[in-house]
mmCIF file of C-alpha atoms in Angstrom:
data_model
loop_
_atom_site.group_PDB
_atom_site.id
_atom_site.type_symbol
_atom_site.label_atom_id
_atom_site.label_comp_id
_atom_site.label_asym_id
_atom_site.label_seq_id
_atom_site.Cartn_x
_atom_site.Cartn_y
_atom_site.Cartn_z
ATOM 1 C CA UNK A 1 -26.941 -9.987 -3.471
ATOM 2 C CA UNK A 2 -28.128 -13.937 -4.609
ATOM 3 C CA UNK A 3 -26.945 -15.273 -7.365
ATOM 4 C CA UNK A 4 -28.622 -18.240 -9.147
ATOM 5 C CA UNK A 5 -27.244 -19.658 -12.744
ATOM 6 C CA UNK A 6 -30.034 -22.108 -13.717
ATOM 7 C CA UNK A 7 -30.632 -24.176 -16.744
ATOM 8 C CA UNK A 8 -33.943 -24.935 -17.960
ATOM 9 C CA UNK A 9 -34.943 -27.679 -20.180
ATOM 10 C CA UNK A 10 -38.327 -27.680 -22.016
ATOM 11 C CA UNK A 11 -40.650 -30.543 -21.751
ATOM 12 C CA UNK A 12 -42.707 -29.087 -24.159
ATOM 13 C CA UNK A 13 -41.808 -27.141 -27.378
ATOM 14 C CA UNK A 14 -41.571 -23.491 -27.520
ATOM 15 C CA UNK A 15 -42.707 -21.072 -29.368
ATOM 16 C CA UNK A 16 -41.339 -17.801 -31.062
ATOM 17 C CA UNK A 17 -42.833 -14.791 -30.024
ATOM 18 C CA UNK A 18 -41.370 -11.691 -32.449
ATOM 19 C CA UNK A 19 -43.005 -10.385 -35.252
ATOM 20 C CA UNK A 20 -41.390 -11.649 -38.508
ATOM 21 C CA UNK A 21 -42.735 -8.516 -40.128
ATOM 22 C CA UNK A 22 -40.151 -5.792 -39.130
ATOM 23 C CA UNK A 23 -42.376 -3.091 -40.195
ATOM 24 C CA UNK A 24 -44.524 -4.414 -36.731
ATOM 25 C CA UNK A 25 -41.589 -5.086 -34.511
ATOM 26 C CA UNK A 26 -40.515 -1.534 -35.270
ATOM 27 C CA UNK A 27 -43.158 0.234 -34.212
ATOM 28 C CA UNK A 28 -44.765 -1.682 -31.285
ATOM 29 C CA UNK A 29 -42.546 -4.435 -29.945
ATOM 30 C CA UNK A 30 -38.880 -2.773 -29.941
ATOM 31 C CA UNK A 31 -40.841 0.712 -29.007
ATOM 32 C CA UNK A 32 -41.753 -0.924 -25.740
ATOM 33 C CA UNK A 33 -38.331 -2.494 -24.945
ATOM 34 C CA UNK A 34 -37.330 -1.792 -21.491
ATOM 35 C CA UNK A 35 -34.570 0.258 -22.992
ATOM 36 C CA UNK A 36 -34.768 2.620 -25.932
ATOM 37 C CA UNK A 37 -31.034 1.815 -27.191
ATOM 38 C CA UNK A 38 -32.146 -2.094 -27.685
ATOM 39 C CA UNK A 39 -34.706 -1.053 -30.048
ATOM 40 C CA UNK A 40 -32.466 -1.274 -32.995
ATOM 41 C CA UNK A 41 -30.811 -4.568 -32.198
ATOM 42 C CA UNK A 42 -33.671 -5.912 -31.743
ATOM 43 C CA UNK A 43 -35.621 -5.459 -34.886
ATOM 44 C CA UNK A 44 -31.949 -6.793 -36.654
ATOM 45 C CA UNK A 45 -31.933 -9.647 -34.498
ATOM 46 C CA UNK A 46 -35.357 -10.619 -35.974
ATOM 47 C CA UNK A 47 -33.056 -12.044 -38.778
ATOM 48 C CA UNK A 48 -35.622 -12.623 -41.593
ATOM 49 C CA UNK A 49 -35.548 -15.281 -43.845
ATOM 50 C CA UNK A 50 -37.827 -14.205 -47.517
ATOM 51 C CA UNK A 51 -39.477 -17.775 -46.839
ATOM 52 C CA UNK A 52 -40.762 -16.902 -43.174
ATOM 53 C CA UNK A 53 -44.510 -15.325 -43.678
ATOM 54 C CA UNK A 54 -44.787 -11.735 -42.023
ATOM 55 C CA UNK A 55 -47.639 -12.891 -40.467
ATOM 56 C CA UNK A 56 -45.755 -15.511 -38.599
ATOM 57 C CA UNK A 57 -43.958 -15.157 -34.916
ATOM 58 C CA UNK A 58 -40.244 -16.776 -34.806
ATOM 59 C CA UNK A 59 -37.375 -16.255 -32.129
ATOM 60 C CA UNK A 60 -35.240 -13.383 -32.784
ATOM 61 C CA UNK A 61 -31.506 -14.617 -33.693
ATOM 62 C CA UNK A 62 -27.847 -13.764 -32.812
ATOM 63 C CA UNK A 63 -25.734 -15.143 -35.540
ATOM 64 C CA UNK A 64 -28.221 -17.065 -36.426
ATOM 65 C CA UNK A 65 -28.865 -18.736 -33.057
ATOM 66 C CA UNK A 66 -32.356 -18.651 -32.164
ATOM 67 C CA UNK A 67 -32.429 -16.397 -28.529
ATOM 68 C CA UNK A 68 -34.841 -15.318 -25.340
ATOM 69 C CA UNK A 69 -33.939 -11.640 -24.722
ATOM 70 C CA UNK A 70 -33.549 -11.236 -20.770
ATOM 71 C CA UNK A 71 -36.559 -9.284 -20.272
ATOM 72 C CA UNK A 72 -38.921 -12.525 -21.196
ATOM 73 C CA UNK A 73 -37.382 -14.049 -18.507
ATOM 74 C CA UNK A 74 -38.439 -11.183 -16.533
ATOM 75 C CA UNK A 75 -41.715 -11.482 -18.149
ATOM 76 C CA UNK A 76 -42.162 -14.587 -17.063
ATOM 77 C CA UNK A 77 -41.498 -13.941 -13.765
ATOM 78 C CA UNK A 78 -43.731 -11.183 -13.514
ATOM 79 C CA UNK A 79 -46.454 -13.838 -15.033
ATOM 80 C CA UNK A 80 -45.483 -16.602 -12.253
ATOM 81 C CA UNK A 81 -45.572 -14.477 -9.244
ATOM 82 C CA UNK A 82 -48.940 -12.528 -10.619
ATOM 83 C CA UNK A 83 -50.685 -16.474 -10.098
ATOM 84 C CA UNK A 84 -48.815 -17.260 -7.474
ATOM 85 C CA UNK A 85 -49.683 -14.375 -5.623
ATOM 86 C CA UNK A 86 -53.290 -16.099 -5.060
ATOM 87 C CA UNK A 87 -51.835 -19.477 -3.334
ATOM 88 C CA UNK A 88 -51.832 -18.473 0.517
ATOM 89 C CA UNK A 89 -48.756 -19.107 2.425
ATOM 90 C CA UNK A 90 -46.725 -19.050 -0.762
ATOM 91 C CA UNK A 91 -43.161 -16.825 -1.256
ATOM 92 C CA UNK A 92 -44.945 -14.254 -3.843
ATOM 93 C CA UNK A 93 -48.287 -13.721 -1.746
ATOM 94 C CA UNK A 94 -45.502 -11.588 0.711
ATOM 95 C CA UNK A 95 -44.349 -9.469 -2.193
ATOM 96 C CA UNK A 96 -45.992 -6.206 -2.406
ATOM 97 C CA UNK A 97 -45.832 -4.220 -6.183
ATOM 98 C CA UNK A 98 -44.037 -7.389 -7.195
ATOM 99 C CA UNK A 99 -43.713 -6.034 -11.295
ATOM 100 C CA UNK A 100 -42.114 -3.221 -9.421
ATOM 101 C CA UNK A 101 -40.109 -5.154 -7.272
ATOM 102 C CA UNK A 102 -38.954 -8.086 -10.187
ATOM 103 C CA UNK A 103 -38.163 -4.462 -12.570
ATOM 104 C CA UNK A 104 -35.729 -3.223 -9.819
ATOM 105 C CA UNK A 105 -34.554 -5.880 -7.763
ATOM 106 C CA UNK A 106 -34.217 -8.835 -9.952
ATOM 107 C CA UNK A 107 -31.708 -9.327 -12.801
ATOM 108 C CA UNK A 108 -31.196 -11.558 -15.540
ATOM 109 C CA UNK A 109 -27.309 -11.000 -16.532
ATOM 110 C CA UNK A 110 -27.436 -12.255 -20.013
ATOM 111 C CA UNK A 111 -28.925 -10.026 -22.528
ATOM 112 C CA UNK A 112 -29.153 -12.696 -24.895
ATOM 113 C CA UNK A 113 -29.905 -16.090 -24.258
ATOM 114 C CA UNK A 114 -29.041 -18.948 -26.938
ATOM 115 C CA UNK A 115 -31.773 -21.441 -27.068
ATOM 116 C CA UNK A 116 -29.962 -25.296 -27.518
ATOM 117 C CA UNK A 117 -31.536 -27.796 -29.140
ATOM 118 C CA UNK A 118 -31.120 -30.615 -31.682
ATOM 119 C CA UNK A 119 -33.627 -31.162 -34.486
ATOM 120 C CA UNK A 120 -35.321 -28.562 -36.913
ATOM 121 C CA UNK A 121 -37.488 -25.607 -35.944
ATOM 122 C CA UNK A 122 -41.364 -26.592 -36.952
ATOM 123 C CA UNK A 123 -44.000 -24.329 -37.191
ATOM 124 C CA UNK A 124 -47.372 -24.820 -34.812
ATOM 125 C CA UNK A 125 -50.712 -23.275 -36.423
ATOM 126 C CA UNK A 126 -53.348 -22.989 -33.935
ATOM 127 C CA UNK A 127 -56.882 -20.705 -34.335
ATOM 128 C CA UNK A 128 -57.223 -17.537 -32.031
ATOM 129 C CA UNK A 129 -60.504 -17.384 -30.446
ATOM 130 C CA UNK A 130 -61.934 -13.625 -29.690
ATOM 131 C CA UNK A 131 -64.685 -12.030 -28.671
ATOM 132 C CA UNK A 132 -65.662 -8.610 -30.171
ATOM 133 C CA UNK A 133 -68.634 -6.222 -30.426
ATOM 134 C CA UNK A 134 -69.206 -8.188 -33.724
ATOM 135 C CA UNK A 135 -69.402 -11.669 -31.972
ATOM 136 C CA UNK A 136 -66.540 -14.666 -32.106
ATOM 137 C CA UNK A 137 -63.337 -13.681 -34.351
ATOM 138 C CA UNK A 138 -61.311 -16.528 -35.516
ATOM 139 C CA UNK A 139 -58.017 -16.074 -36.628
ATOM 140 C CA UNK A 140 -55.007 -18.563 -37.566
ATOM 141 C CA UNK A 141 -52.111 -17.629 -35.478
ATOM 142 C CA UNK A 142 -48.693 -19.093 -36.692
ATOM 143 C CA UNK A 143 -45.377 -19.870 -34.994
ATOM 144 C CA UNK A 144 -41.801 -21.168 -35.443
ATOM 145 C CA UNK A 145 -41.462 -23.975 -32.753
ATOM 146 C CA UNK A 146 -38.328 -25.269 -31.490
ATOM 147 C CA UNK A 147 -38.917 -28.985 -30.010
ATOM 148 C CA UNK A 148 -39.360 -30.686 -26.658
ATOM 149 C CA UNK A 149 -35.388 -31.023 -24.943
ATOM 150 C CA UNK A 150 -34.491 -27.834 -25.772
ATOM 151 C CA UNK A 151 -32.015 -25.800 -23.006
ATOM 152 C CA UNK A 152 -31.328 -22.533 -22.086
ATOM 153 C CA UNK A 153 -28.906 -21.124 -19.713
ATOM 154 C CA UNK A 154 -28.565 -17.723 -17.526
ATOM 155 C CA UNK A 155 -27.913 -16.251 -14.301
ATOM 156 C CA UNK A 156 -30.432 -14.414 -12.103
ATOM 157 C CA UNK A 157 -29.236 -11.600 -9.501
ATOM 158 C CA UNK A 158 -31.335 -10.720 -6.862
ATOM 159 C CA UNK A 159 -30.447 -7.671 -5.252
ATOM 160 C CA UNK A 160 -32.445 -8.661 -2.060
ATOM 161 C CA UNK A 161 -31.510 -12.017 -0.816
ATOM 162 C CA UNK A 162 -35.543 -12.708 0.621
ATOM 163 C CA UNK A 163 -36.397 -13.098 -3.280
ATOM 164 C CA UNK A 164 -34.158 -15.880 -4.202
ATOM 165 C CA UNK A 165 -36.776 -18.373 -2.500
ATOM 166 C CA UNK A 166 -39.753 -16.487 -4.582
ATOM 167 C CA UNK A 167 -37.553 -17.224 -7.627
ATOM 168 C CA UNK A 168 -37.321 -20.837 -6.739
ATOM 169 C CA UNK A 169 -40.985 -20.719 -6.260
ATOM 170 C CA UNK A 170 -41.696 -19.072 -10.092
ATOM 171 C CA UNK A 171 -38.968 -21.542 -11.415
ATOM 172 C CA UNK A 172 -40.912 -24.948 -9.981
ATOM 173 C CA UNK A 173 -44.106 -23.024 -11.336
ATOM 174 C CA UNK A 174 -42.959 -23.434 -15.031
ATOM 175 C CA UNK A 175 -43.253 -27.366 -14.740
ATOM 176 C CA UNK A 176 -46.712 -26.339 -14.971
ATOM 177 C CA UNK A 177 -47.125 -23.231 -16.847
ATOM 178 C CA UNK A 178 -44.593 -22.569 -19.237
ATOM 179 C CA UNK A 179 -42.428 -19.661 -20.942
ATOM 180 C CA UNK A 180 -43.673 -17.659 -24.231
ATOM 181 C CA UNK A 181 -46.624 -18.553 -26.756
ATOM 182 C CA UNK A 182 -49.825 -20.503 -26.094
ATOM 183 C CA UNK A 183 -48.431 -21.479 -22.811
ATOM 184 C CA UNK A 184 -51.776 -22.101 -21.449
ATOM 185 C CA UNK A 185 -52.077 -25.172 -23.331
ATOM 186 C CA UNK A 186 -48.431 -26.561 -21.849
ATOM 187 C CA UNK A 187 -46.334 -25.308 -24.662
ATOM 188 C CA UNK A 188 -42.846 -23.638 -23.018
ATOM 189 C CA UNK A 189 -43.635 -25.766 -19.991
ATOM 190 C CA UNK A 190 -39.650 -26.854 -18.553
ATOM 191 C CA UNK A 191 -37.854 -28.192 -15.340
ATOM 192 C CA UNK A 192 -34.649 -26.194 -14.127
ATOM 193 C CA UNK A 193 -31.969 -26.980 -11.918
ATOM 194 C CA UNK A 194 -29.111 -24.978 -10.175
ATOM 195 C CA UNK A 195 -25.706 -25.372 -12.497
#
């Protein structure tokens, strides 16, 4: 088994991604948690403030630290090699089922992972663009943001020791395309090194 302990740091700000409405996070988020037990610390660690809009996403919080739950991590991951996949000659074009394969075979240790920063958390407000039977939808879509600098720690465990270079390869891809929210447009995009 590899083991990799990696810090990133953002070069763009991140977004949160859990419902502030608990009502929501109840019954589709934390129902779709990789493991049913989680389901109730994870709506608590959604940590409402009465000032935070329901309609707004924020980071869920451990003592009032914001957090990434492991399996966004994984997420990512999942999202990285999925693109990557399509580059010839590179590490995740050689892995066959990869969600399968990152699911079983590839670990982040920390369930929770404190996001560092200095500064306040903003809030981004963007539009949402969709189209429907009914033509273009336009929605506002609104977010907590933690800034630019921001760090986050955690160890990786891969159980086969061929996928610690496809992790390297999905950790150099989130220079470009980053972690959570809107990261199409950059936002979550972050360098890592080996600690």
């Amino acid at each position: 088994m590899k083991e990799l302990k990696v810090r990133l740091t953002f070069l763009e700000e991140i977004l949160g991604t859990a419902s502030a409405d608990p009502e929501i996070h109840e019954t589709f988020i934390a129902s779709n948690a990789p493991d049913a037990p989680t389901r109730k610390e994870e709506v608590e660690a959604i940590g409402i403030e009465g000032v935070i809009e329901k309609s707004m996403t924020i980071f869920p919080r451990d003592n009032g630290v914001p957090i990434y739950w492991d399996y966004q991590i994984k997420g990512f991951f999942k999202d990285a090699c999925g693109m990557l996949r399509k580059v010839t000659g590179s590490k995740s074009s050689k892995i066959k089922a990869y969600k399968k394969e990152i699911d079983g075979l590839i670990f982040v240790e920390e369930r929770k992972i404190p996001i560092h920063f200095e500064g306040e958390i903003g809030t981004c407000q963007r539009p949402l663009r969709g189209q429907t039977p009914q033509g273009e939808r336009i929605a506002l879509a609104n977010s907590e943001t933690i800034p630019a600098g921001s760090w986050i720690e955690f160890t990786i465990k891969c159980l086969c020791d061929s996928h610690e270079a496809a992790v390297r390869e999905w950790l150099d891809y989130g220079e470009l395309r980053g972690i959570g929210q809107w990261r199409n447009s950059g936002k979550g995009r972050f360098k890592w090194a080996e600690i």
